[in-house]
Amino acid sequence: MAKHATPLLDQLESGPWPSFVSDIKQEAAVRAKNPRGIDYQIPVDCPEDLLGVLELSYNDKETHWKHGGIVGVFGYGGGVIGRYCDQPEMFPGVAHFHTMRVAQPAGKFYNSKFLRDLCDIWDMRGSGLTNMHGSTGDIVLLGTQTAQLEEIFFELTHNMNVDLGGSGSNLRTPEACLGQSRCEYACYNTQDMCYQLTMDYQDELHRPAFPYKFKFKFDGCPNGCVCAMARSDFAVVGTWKDDIKIDQEAVKAYVAGEFAPNAGAHSGRDWGKFDLQKEVVDRCPSQCMKWDGSKLSIKTADCVRCMHCINTMPRALHIGDERGASILVGAKAPVVDGAQMGSLLVPFVSCEAPYDDVKEVIEKIWDWWMEEGKNRERVGETMKRLSFQKLLEVTDTPAAAYHVKEPRSNPYIFFKEEEVTGGWNRDLAAYRKRHQR
Amino acid sequence: MAFISSGYNPAKPMEGRITDIGPHKYDEYFPSVIKKNFGKWLYHEILEPGVLMHVAESGDKCYTVRVGGTRTMSITLIRELCDIADKYCEGSLRWTTRNNIEFMVDSEEGMKALRDDLNSRKFDGGSFKFPVGGTGAGISNMVHTQGWVHCHTPATDASGPVKAVMDAVFEDFKSMRMPAPVRIALACCINMCGAVHCSDIGLVGIHRKPPMIDHEWADQLCEIPLAVSACPTAAVRPTKVELNGQKVNSIAIKEDRCMYCGNCYTMCPALPISDGEGDGVAIMVGGKVSNRISMPKFSKVVVGYIPNEPPRWPSLTKTVKHIVEVYAANANKYERLGDWAERIGWESFFKLTGLEFTHHLIDDFRDPAYYTWRQSTQFKF
């Protein structure tokens, strides 16, 4: 017999897509039975109380989680988010229900031992519920009480050799696409850059010193599978400089219908015979391709490396050999000042460990933003407020045409005093000699 | 329940303390076929929905079976995933950015056994536990946020509407009949932890009422200047009010300037904003992150408000399904939803979808608004 009746939530158990309600009920049943003989350190029935409070929200159409509550582990300002229920008498099992963010390996490869060890900790000291994963990338352990925080941190660091992630006004847990581990498009080792920078910036990750959150993300190619350009203040997106490599025989095999275009991604419908001219050459955004019926050619100088031709014929076309990445800065979701996309700052970095060239850009941006940024202002907003020129200046980047989609259409140009012959300090008396008052 | 110590000694918190060790290294848990062929992959194919084959320069093949996941996930379910990984995949598995789970094996036979096993597992309530799919020109798992399950600022739930929408588009998780990938995401408020601002279809929880003001607590719970400066439209200002015969410092809100972002509530808990009748969901479409063919672009609001209808959000799911079907019927191969809408023109988009264009869909927020108004006689009747 369930602790709370959940007639509304029960309706989310039907239908084919995995039901989180069924899963939470499953966890509630396991905890009630306690087959492992766990000495639970927080209320056994917290999954049931979570369903109870959620059912109440489904009735009220309002959340029942309180605002605020500062909790954490000693010496860190990030990694733990305090959470309290606003109906603690009705749902004592979730009266205190804090979140802990655990740092995930870049690319999110695990083995069962690591996950089972984590489950064991969370069985005894937490709710048995998680998010796999939070939007930023961390493993999110969902629901524990204050007295358990240090204990969990101790067990994570001492027994599992793993740390908490970021939260608050600090560096958030960086994330990368799976990169070279299983992708032929990866222009650099995204996981390694992510790992190295995460390790180098542990202090910034755990001790909030920024105006607001700051996110790194690492995409191996312009396909953007971790959405770096849209979701991170500092996006490193793989690219290359030289020719796309073409296997002409494989191109012909695509034309002949021997290989499925786009790696078979369109196999759910009959789109007709593959038409190289129509589907690839004509769709090239920079019109840099030609197909004469037997040979495909690409004018590299015109190529903008959008990935369409490579995605469409992965067995025939391959990324170039002079590989690295572009850096884009300032993406964010709407709050506070509207959504922003990352803006191109560095067209090409080589991406070789220890990534000093990348770190140099990051640190210059941080120095500037920490000095000038307002409370709760993302770096993209600081850039908008103080200008892209200022960002170029603080990062020692010479302005170039690749920084803009088009040059400005208004002539309200700010000049620096040293850019104007004679400076701004003028002689009024000499002026008056030429012009009567 | 007796308190069990981990070994941590609160009297000496620094004794033996380990900090700033970061995550495990990314290659610690690679399956052997991944470890062996790292950086040496030649090409890939999607053999069937949810099944990828990557071929390495060595000739080795890595078969990946992808399944949808719930994001909010119990340890009982994670242990089941571990059992599956132990049985078929040397104990290895991974998660994707879109909350799918991937299992990798090095043989076709192993892949088939794994796939069939995953597809056979169901919850007691009847839904699949690990449906195989989410690849190519189909609809992958929805990225989403916490909603009413765990967040203090949501305007809608997340897991519930996601379950309802994914039920409605389940066949397209299992197939690849779309013109291009369709990425759906849900954020339970405009903070957008789920980053729906660049999704093909973005569902975003919105409030529609200005915050209430808890005068009794404002000066005690909040730094009033922080609440004031948090407002992007200068609708929040400090004031003094009379309460129980006493003048207290509090907050005033110019209601017609408020666009309900909730930023002031984040800074000041004495300004609660959520409301059962006011809150609901806006639908945005046409965003993307990929640089493929066209540049990355933001999603655009095409439905300004749909009420919260728990438990299954029928109006929301019906509208999403409808947009998906109109897009699937009309777009060209390789054309993302936003590219299609831009090619045919937004006036045609509204005509074809039958969605109502209202004044709520004309941008009125600062400079970006101006750049979205039409300054041309080129339009379609």
PDB file of C-alpha atoms in Angstrom, chain A residues 214-313:
ATOM      1  CA  PHE A 214      30.841  30.386 -16.262  1.00  0.00           C
ATOM      2  CA  LYS A 215      30.676  27.345 -18.515  1.00  0.00           C
ATOM      3  CA  PHE A 216      33.220  25.668 -20.795  1.00  0.00           C
ATOM      4  CA  LYS A 217      32.097  23.172 -23.373  1.00  0.00           C
ATOM      5  CA  PHE A 218      34.139  21.277 -25.929  1.00  0.00           C
ATOM      6  CA  ASP A 219      32.750  20.155 -29.286  1.00  0.00           C
ATOM      7  CA  GLY A 220      34.931  18.094 -31.574  1.00  0.00           C
ATOM      8  CA  CYS A 221      33.495  19.489 -34.798  1.00  0.00           C
ATOM      9  CA  PRO A 222      31.001  22.043 -36.116  1.00  0.00           C
ATOM     10  CA  ASN A 223      28.145  19.522 -35.750  1.00  0.00           C
ATOM     11  CA  GLY A 224      28.152  20.614 -32.106  1.00  0.00           C
ATOM     12  CA  CYS A 225      26.853  17.577 -30.218  1.00  0.00           C
ATOM     13  CA  VAL A 226      27.315  19.143 -26.750  1.00  0.00           C
ATOM     14  CA  CYS A 227      25.905  22.452 -27.985  1.00  0.00           C
ATOM     15  CA  ALA A 228      28.984  24.408 -26.927  1.00  0.00           C
ATOM     16  CA  MET A 229      28.225  27.418 -29.134  1.00  0.00           C
ATOM     17  CA  ALA A 230      24.772  27.859 -27.652  1.00  0.00           C
ATOM     18  CA  ARG A 231      25.266  26.830 -24.063  1.00  0.00           C
ATOM     19  CA  SER A 232      28.704  27.828 -22.887  1.00  0.00           C
ATOM     20  CA  ASP A 233      30.416  31.086 -22.040  1.00  0.00           C
ATOM     21  CA  PHE A 234      33.581  29.635 -23.556  1.00  0.00           C
ATOM     22  CA  ALA A 235      33.071  27.221 -26.432  1.00  0.00           C
ATOM     23  CA  VAL A 236      35.903  25.306 -28.092  1.00  0.00           C
ATOM     24  CA  VAL A 237      34.648  23.879 -31.384  1.00  0.00           C
ATOM     25  CA  GLY A 238      36.874  21.648 -33.478  1.00  0.00           C
ATOM     26  CA  THR A 239      37.719  22.647 -37.032  1.00  0.00           C
ATOM     27  CA  TRP A 240      40.461  22.274 -39.639  1.00  0.00           C
ATOM     28  CA  LYS A 241      42.300  24.507 -42.099  1.00  0.00           C
ATOM     29  CA  ASP A 242      43.349  22.384 -45.058  1.00  0.00           C
ATOM     30  CA  ASP A 243      41.507  20.315 -47.692  1.00  0.00           C
ATOM     31  CA  ILE A 244      38.649  17.928 -46.993  1.00  0.00           C
ATOM     32  CA  LYS A 245      40.018  14.516 -47.945  1.00  0.00           C
ATOM     33  CA  ILE A 246      38.093  12.909 -50.790  1.00  0.00           C
ATOM     34  CA  ASP A 247      37.975   9.223 -51.685  1.00  0.00           C
ATOM     35  CA  GLN A 248      36.669   9.486 -55.278  1.00  0.00           C
ATOM     36  CA  GLU A 249      35.875   5.777 -55.490  1.00  0.00           C
ATOM     37  CA  ALA A 250      33.710   6.004 -52.373  1.00  0.00           C
ATOM     38  CA  VAL A 251      31.955   9.081 -53.802  1.00  0.00           C
ATOM     39  CA  LYS A 252      31.051   7.002 -56.844  1.00  0.00           C
ATOM     40  CA  ALA A 253      29.801   4.240 -54.556  1.00  0.00           C
ATOM     41  CA  TYR A 254      27.403   6.716 -52.919  1.00  0.00           C
ATOM     42  CA  VAL A 255      26.237   7.867 -56.359  1.00  0.00           C
ATOM     43  CA  ALA A 256      25.738   4.256 -57.417  1.00  0.00           C
ATOM     44  CA  GLY A 257      23.643   3.612 -54.334  1.00  0.00           C
ATOM     45  CA  GLU A 258      26.099   1.184 -52.745  1.00  0.00           C
ATOM     46  CA  PHE A 259      26.385   3.222 -49.555  1.00  0.00           C
ATOM     47  CA  ALA A 260      23.438   4.802 -47.755  1.00  0.00           C
ATOM     48  CA  PRO A 261      23.780   8.600 -47.610  1.00  0.00           C
ATOM     49  CA  ASN A 262      24.150  10.278 -44.225  1.00  0.00           C
ATOM     50  CA  ALA A 263      25.251   6.956 -42.734  1.00  0.00           C
ATOM     51  CA  GLY A 264      21.720   5.650 -43.065  1.00  0.00           C
ATOM     52  CA  ALA A 265      20.144   8.399 -40.971  1.00  0.00           C
ATOM     53  CA  HIS A 266      17.215   8.763 -43.411  1.00  0.00           C
ATOM     54  CA  SER A 267      16.342   5.102 -43.796  1.00  0.00           C
ATOM     55  CA  GLY A 268      12.857   5.512 -42.303  1.00  0.00           C
ATOM     56  CA  ARG A 269      11.426   6.908 -45.532  1.00  0.00           C
ATOM     57  CA  ASP A 270      11.890   6.457 -49.271  1.00  0.00           C
ATOM     58  CA  TRP A 271      13.520   9.705 -50.338  1.00  0.00           C
ATOM     59  CA  GLY A 272      14.324   8.325 -53.786  1.00  0.00           C
ATOM     60  CA  LYS A 273      17.736   7.704 -55.314  1.00  0.00           C
ATOM     61  CA  PHE A 274      20.636   9.640 -53.832  1.00  0.00           C
ATOM     62  CA  ASP A 275      21.362  12.705 -55.977  1.00  0.00           C
ATOM     63  CA  LEU A 276      24.852  14.017 -55.287  1.00  0.00           C
ATOM     64  CA  GLN A 277      24.312  17.266 -57.183  1.00  0.00           C
ATOM     65  CA  LYS A 278      21.024  18.103 -55.480  1.00  0.00           C
ATOM     66  CA  GLU A 279      21.694  16.754 -52.006  1.00  0.00           C
ATOM     67  CA  VAL A 280      25.293  17.811 -51.521  1.00  0.00           C
ATOM     68  CA  VAL A 281      26.709  20.175 -54.150  1.00  0.00           C
ATOM     69  CA  ASP A 282      23.642  22.441 -54.364  1.00  0.00           C
ATOM     70  CA  ARG A 283      23.204  22.516 -50.601  1.00  0.00           C
ATOM     71  CA  CYS A 284      26.757  23.600 -49.871  1.00  0.00           C
ATOM     72  CA  PRO A 285      26.336  26.963 -48.116  1.00  0.00           C
ATOM     73  CA  SER A 286      29.448  28.448 -49.702  1.00  0.00           C
ATOM     74  CA  GLN A 287      29.016  26.804 -53.125  1.00  0.00           C
ATOM     75  CA  CYS A 288      32.552  25.483 -53.033  1.00  0.00           C
ATOM     76  CA  MET A 289      31.875  22.061 -54.563  1.00  0.00           C
ATOM     77  CA  LYS A 290      31.720  20.724 -58.097  1.00  0.00           C
ATOM     78  CA  TRP A 291      30.674  17.306 -59.431  1.00  0.00           C
ATOM     79  CA  ASP A 292      31.411  16.565 -63.082  1.00  0.00           C
ATOM     80  CA  GLY A 293      29.811  13.144 -63.086  1.00  0.00           C
ATOM     81  CA  SER A 294      32.982  11.296 -62.173  1.00  0.00           C
ATOM     82  CA  LYS A 295      34.997  13.568 -59.893  1.00  0.00           C
ATOM     83  CA  LEU A 296      34.042  15.635 -56.882  1.00  0.00           C
ATOM     84  CA  SER A 297      36.166  18.723 -56.257  1.00  0.00           C
ATOM     85  CA  ILE A 298      36.181  21.251 -53.443  1.00  0.00           C
ATOM     86  CA  LYS A 299      37.640  24.743 -53.530  1.00  0.00           C
ATOM     87  CA  THR A 300      39.100  24.798 -50.042  1.00  0.00           C
ATOM     88  CA  ALA A 301      39.462  28.583 -49.911  1.00  0.00           C
ATOM     89  CA  ASP A 302      35.678  28.910 -50.177  1.00  0.00           C
ATOM     90  CA  CYS A 303      34.780  26.092 -47.770  1.00  0.00           C
ATOM     91  CA  VAL A 304      33.224  27.155 -44.447  1.00  0.00           C
ATOM     92  CA  ARG A 305      33.489  23.632 -42.969  1.00  0.00           C
ATOM     93  CA  CYS A 306      29.775  23.285 -42.206  1.00  0.00           C
ATOM     94  CA  MET A 307      30.036  19.455 -42.181  1.00  0.00           C
ATOM     95  CA  HIS A 308      27.093  18.790 -44.511  1.00  0.00           C
ATOM     96  CA  CYS A 309      29.048  17.006 -47.246  1.00  0.00           C
ATOM     97  CA  ILE A 310      31.052  14.997 -44.721  1.00  0.00           C
ATOM     98  CA  ASN A 311      27.932  14.035 -42.766  1.00  0.00           C
ATOM     99  CA  THR A 312      26.224  13.004 -45.981  1.00  0.00           C
ATOM    100  CA  MET A 313      29.106  10.859 -47.256  1.00  0.00           C
TER     101      MET A 313
END
